[in-house]
Amino acid sequence: MKKTIFTIAITTFLAGTMITGCQSSAEKAENNMQEAKENVLEARQDLREAHQDSITEYQKFRSEYEERITANQKSIADFKVRMAKEKKENRADYEKRLATLENKNNDLKMKLADFKEDGQDNWEKFKTEFSRDMNELGQAFKDLTIDNDK
C-alpha cells in the first residue's frame, strides 16, 4: 500500500510539474509574441520618424539653396548694372565671365528642382556635390567682384 500511495504521489507530482511546465512555455511563447509585436510597432514608428526627418531635412536644404540661388541672381543683375559703367575693354571680359556664372547658377537651379529623392545614399551624394558646386559658384562670384574692384 505504501508503494501504491508513493507511486500515486510521484505520478501526481510529475503530472503537475508537466502541466505547470507546459503552461509556462505557452505563457513564454505568448509573451515573446507580444514582445515581437511591440518591436514591430516601434520599428514602424522609427521608420515613420526617419522618413519625416528626411523630408524635413530635404525641404530645409532646398529652401536654403533656393535662397542662395536667388541671391546669386540678384548679384548678377547688380553686377550687370555696374558693368555698364566699365570701360569697353574690361566690359567684354566681365560679360563673358558673368555669362558663365549665370549659366552655372541656372544649371544648379535646375539640378535642385529636378532632384528626386530615391534613397539615403543618393541623397547624401547629391547634397555633398550640390553644396560643393554652390560653394565654388559663390567663390567665383567673390572673385569676380574682387577683380572688378581693382
PDB file of C-alpha atoms in Angstrom:
ATOM      1  CA  MET A   1       0.000   0.000   0.000  1.00  0.00           C
ATOM      2  CA  LYS A   2       2.837   2.315   0.756  1.00  0.00           C
ATOM      3  CA  LYS A   3       4.167   1.603  -2.731  1.00  0.00           C
ATOM      4  CA  THR A   4       0.853   2.432  -4.301  1.00  0.00           C
ATOM      5  CA  ILE A   5       0.470   5.674  -2.389  1.00  0.00           C
ATOM      6  CA  PHE A   6       4.079   6.550  -3.130  1.00  0.00           C
ATOM      7  CA  THR A   7       3.585   5.796  -6.864  1.00  0.00           C
ATOM      8  CA  ILE A   8       0.366   7.838  -6.987  1.00  0.00           C
ATOM      9  CA  ALA A   9       2.099  10.723  -5.194  1.00  0.00           C
ATOM     10  CA  ILE A  10       5.058  10.687  -7.594  1.00  0.00           C
ATOM     11  CA  THR A  11       2.756  10.379 -10.617  1.00  0.00           C
ATOM     12  CA  THR A  12       0.634  13.290  -9.391  1.00  0.00           C
ATOM     13  CA  PHE A  13       3.745  15.349  -8.732  1.00  0.00           C
ATOM     14  CA  LEU A  14       5.157  14.626 -12.203  1.00  0.00           C
ATOM     15  CA  ALA A  15       1.831  15.340 -13.882  1.00  0.00           C
ATOM     16  CA  GLY A  16       1.550  18.623 -12.005  1.00  0.00           C
ATOM     17  CA  THR A  17       5.083  19.589 -12.935  1.00  0.00           C
ATOM     18  CA  MET A  18       4.468  18.786 -16.611  1.00  0.00           C
ATOM     19  CA  ILE A  19       1.203  20.740 -16.709  1.00  0.00           C
ATOM     20  CA  THR A  20       2.816  23.705 -14.983  1.00  0.00           C
ATOM     21  CA  GLY A  21       5.806  23.472 -17.309  1.00  0.00           C
ATOM     22  CA  CYS A  22       3.578  23.392 -20.394  1.00  0.00           C
ATOM     23  CA  GLN A  23       1.602  26.376 -19.215  1.00  0.00           C
ATOM     24  CA  SER A  24       4.814  28.213 -18.509  1.00  0.00           C
ATOM     25  CA  SER A  25       6.088  27.502 -22.057  1.00  0.00           C
ATOM     26  CA  ALA A  26       2.799  28.648 -23.543  1.00  0.00           C
ATOM     27  CA  GLU A  27       2.933  31.821 -21.484  1.00  0.00           C
ATOM     28  CA  LYS A  28       6.549  32.396 -22.545  1.00  0.00           C
ATOM     29  CA  ALA A  29       5.610  31.943 -26.192  1.00  0.00           C
ATOM     30  CA  GLU A  30       2.712  34.353 -25.802  1.00  0.00           C
ATOM     31  CA  ASN A  31       4.966  36.881 -24.060  1.00  0.00           C
ATOM     32  CA  ASN A  32       7.558  36.518 -26.822  1.00  0.00           C
ATOM     33  CA  MET A  33       4.850  37.022 -29.429  1.00  0.00           C
ATOM     34  CA  GLN A  34       3.607  40.154 -27.671  1.00  0.00           C
ATOM     35  CA  GLU A  35       7.163  41.485 -27.370  1.00  0.00           C
ATOM     36  CA  ALA A  36       7.761  40.832 -31.075  1.00  0.00           C
ATOM     37  CA  LYS A  37       4.572  42.748 -31.955  1.00  0.00           C
ATOM     38  CA  GLU A  38       5.714  45.669 -29.811  1.00  0.00           C
ATOM     39  CA  ASN A  39       9.123  45.623 -31.521  1.00  0.00           C
ATOM     40  CA  VAL A  40       7.463  45.726 -34.938  1.00  0.00           C
ATOM     41  CA  LEU A  41       5.316  48.681 -33.882  1.00  0.00           C
ATOM     42  CA  GLU A  42       8.379  50.510 -32.545  1.00  0.00           C
ATOM     43  CA  ALA A  43      10.295  49.796 -35.743  1.00  0.00           C
ATOM     44  CA  ARG A  44       7.423  51.149 -37.851  1.00  0.00           C
ATOM     45  CA  GLN A  45       7.272  54.288 -35.725  1.00  0.00           C
ATOM     46  CA  ASP A  46      11.044  54.758 -36.029  1.00  0.00           C
ATOM     47  CA  LEU A  47      10.775  54.339 -39.794  1.00  0.00           C
ATOM     48  CA  ARG A  48       7.996  56.952 -39.985  1.00  0.00           C
ATOM     49  CA  GLU A  49      10.061  59.371 -37.896  1.00  0.00           C
ATOM     50  CA  ALA A  50      13.178  58.790 -40.002  1.00  0.00           C
ATOM     51  CA  HIS A  51      11.201  59.354 -43.198  1.00  0.00           C
ATOM     52  CA  GLN A  52       9.682  62.547 -41.808  1.00  0.00           C
ATOM     53  CA  ASP A  53      13.120  63.752 -40.687  1.00  0.00           C
ATOM     54  CA  SER A  54      14.457  63.050 -44.168  1.00  0.00           C
ATOM     55  CA  ILE A  55      11.658  65.049 -45.781  1.00  0.00           C
ATOM     56  CA  THR A  56      12.197  67.931 -43.367  1.00  0.00           C
ATOM     57  CA  GLU A  57      15.941  67.907 -43.998  1.00  0.00           C
ATOM     58  CA  TYR A  58      15.404  67.938 -47.778  1.00  0.00           C
ATOM     59  CA  GLN A  59      12.924  70.819 -47.552  1.00  0.00           C
ATOM     60  CA  LYS A  60      15.299  72.821 -45.363  1.00  0.00           C
ATOM     61  CA  PHE A  61      18.202  72.115 -47.729  1.00  0.00           C
ATOM     62  CA  ARG A  62      16.150  73.063 -50.766  1.00  0.00           C
ATOM     63  CA  SER A  63      14.880  76.272 -49.184  1.00  0.00           C
ATOM     64  CA  GLU A  64      18.377  77.334 -48.121  1.00  0.00           C
ATOM     65  CA  TYR A  65      19.870  76.770 -51.546  1.00  0.00           C
ATOM     66  CA  GLU A  66      16.957  78.340 -53.400  1.00  0.00           C
ATOM     67  CA  GLU A  67      17.652  81.486 -51.355  1.00  0.00           C
ATOM     68  CA  ARG A  68      21.317  81.324 -52.306  1.00  0.00           C
ATOM     69  CA  ILE A  69      20.452  80.891 -55.997  1.00  0.00           C
ATOM     70  CA  THR A  70      18.102  83.872 -55.793  1.00  0.00           C
ATOM     71  CA  ALA A  71      20.859  85.907 -54.120  1.00  0.00           C
ATOM     72  CA  ASN A  72      23.200  84.897 -56.950  1.00  0.00           C
ATOM     73  CA  GLN A  73      20.636  86.079 -59.500  1.00  0.00           C
ATOM     74  CA  LYS A  74      20.409  89.418 -57.694  1.00  0.00           C
ATOM     75  CA  SER A  75      24.205  89.695 -57.673  1.00  0.00           C
ATOM     76  CA  ILE A  76      24.250  89.026 -61.409  1.00  0.00           C
ATOM     77  CA  ALA A  77      21.688  91.767 -62.007  1.00  0.00           C
ATOM     78  CA  ASP A  78      23.610  94.204 -59.782  1.00  0.00           C
ATOM     79  CA  PHE A  79      26.856  93.356 -61.500  1.00  0.00           C
ATOM     80  CA  LYS A  80      25.311  93.937 -64.931  1.00  0.00           C
ATOM     81  CA  VAL A  81      24.335  97.441 -63.822  1.00  0.00           C
ATOM     82  CA  ARG A  82      27.858  98.151 -62.549  1.00  0.00           C
ATOM     83  CA  MET A  83      29.355  96.585 -65.658  1.00  0.00           C
ATOM     84  CA  ALA A  84      27.624  99.148 -67.866  1.00  0.00           C
ATOM     85  CA  LYS A  85      29.890 101.777 -66.295  1.00  0.00           C
ATOM     86  CA  GLU A  86      33.089  99.851 -67.078  1.00  0.00           C
ATOM     87  CA  LYS A  87      35.477 100.580 -69.912  1.00  0.00           C
ATOM     88  CA  LYS A  88      34.787  98.697 -73.130  1.00  0.00           C
ATOM     89  CA  GLU A  89      37.932  96.576 -72.914  1.00  0.00           C
ATOM     90  CA  ASN A  90      37.035  95.401 -69.412  1.00  0.00           C
ATOM     91  CA  ARG A  91      33.341  95.001 -70.160  1.00  0.00           C
ATOM     92  CA  ALA A  92      33.764  92.218 -72.731  1.00  0.00           C
ATOM     93  CA  ASP A  93      35.770  90.098 -70.280  1.00  0.00           C
ATOM     94  CA  TYR A  94      33.278  90.691 -67.478  1.00  0.00           C
ATOM     95  CA  GLU A  95      30.322  89.893 -69.731  1.00  0.00           C
ATOM     96  CA  LYS A  96      31.908  86.583 -70.700  1.00  0.00           C
ATOM     97  CA  ARG A  97      32.710  85.625 -67.097  1.00  0.00           C
ATOM     98  CA  LEU A  98      29.292  86.779 -65.909  1.00  0.00           C
ATOM     99  CA  ALA A  99      27.531  84.720 -68.606  1.00  0.00           C
ATOM    100  CA  THR A 100      29.448  81.647 -67.438  1.00  0.00           C
ATOM    101  CA  LEU A 101      28.447  82.258 -63.816  1.00  0.00           C
ATOM    102  CA  GLU A 102      24.844  82.876 -64.819  1.00  0.00           C
ATOM    103  CA  ASN A 103      24.753  79.576 -66.721  1.00  0.00           C
ATOM    104  CA  LYS A 104      26.224  77.700 -63.744  1.00  0.00           C
ATOM    105  CA  ASN A 105      23.671  79.319 -61.430  1.00  0.00           C
ATOM    106  CA  ASN A 106      20.820  78.325 -63.756  1.00  0.00           C
ATOM    107  CA  ASP A 107      22.196  74.781 -64.050  1.00  0.00           C
ATOM    108  CA  LEU A 108      22.283  74.444 -60.268  1.00  0.00           C
ATOM    109  CA  LYS A 109      18.747  75.804 -60.036  1.00  0.00           C
ATOM    110  CA  MET A 110      17.547  73.135 -62.486  1.00  0.00           C
ATOM    111  CA  LYS A 111      19.550  70.419 -60.738  1.00  0.00           C
ATOM    112  CA  LEU A 112      17.898  71.297 -57.432  1.00  0.00           C
ATOM    113  CA  ALA A 113      14.434  71.399 -58.996  1.00  0.00           C
ATOM    114  CA  ASP A 114      14.918  68.072 -60.813  1.00  0.00           C
ATOM    115  CA  PHE A 115      16.256  66.096 -57.856  1.00  0.00           C
ATOM    116  CA  LYS A 116      14.003  63.210 -56.860  1.00  0.00           C
ATOM    117  CA  GLU A 117      14.573  61.556 -53.514  1.00  0.00           C
ATOM    118  CA  ASP A 118      15.397  57.917 -54.163  1.00  0.00           C
ATOM    119  CA  GLY A 119      17.356  56.642 -51.224  1.00  0.00           C
ATOM    120  CA  GLN A 120      19.572  57.886 -48.441  1.00  0.00           C
ATOM    121  CA  ASP A 121      22.833  57.166 -50.286  1.00  0.00           C
ATOM    122  CA  ASN A 122      21.777  59.150 -53.354  1.00  0.00           C
ATOM    123  CA  TRP A 123      20.527  61.989 -51.145  1.00  0.00           C
ATOM    124  CA  GLU A 124      23.849  62.207 -49.284  1.00  0.00           C
ATOM    125  CA  LYS A 125      25.798  62.153 -52.556  1.00  0.00           C
ATOM    126  CA  PHE A 126      23.544  64.828 -54.105  1.00  0.00           C
ATOM    127  CA  LYS A 127      23.748  67.012 -51.006  1.00  0.00           C
ATOM    128  CA  THR A 128      27.550  66.835 -50.902  1.00  0.00           C
ATOM    129  CA  GLU A 129      28.030  67.516 -54.608  1.00  0.00           C
ATOM    130  CA  PHE A 130      25.441  70.289 -54.731  1.00  0.00           C
ATOM    131  CA  SER A 131      26.902  72.037 -51.670  1.00  0.00           C
ATOM    132  CA  ARG A 132      30.379  71.850 -53.180  1.00  0.00           C
ATOM    133  CA  ASP A 133      29.136  73.261 -56.517  1.00  0.00           C
ATOM    134  CA  MET A 134      27.293  76.099 -54.774  1.00  0.00           C
ATOM    135  CA  ASN A 135      30.372  76.961 -52.710  1.00  0.00           C
ATOM    136  CA  GLU A 136      32.512  77.020 -55.857  1.00  0.00           C
ATOM    137  CA  LEU A 137      29.978  79.293 -57.566  1.00  0.00           C
ATOM    138  CA  GLY A 138      29.904  81.589 -54.540  1.00  0.00           C
ATOM    139  CA  GLN A 139      33.698  81.800 -54.603  1.00  0.00           C
ATOM    140  CA  ALA A 140      33.600  82.585 -58.337  1.00  0.00           C
ATOM    141  CA  PHE A 141      31.181  85.459 -57.626  1.00  0.00           C
ATOM    142  CA  LYS A 142      33.530  86.785 -54.938  1.00  0.00           C
ATOM    143  CA  ASP A 143      36.488  86.524 -57.304  1.00  0.00           C
ATOM    144  CA  LEU A 144      34.565  88.401 -59.995  1.00  0.00           C
ATOM    145  CA  THR A 145      33.667  91.261 -57.676  1.00  0.00           C
ATOM    146  CA  ILE A 146      37.215  91.429 -56.291  1.00  0.00           C
ATOM    147  CA  ASP A 147      38.585  91.697 -59.846  1.00  0.00           C
ATOM    148  CA  ASN A 148      36.029  94.419 -60.558  1.00  0.00           C
ATOM    149  CA  ASP A 149      37.019  96.458 -57.530  1.00  0.00           C
ATOM    150  CA  LYS A 150      40.705  96.556 -58.544  1.00  0.00           C
TER     151      LYS A 150
END
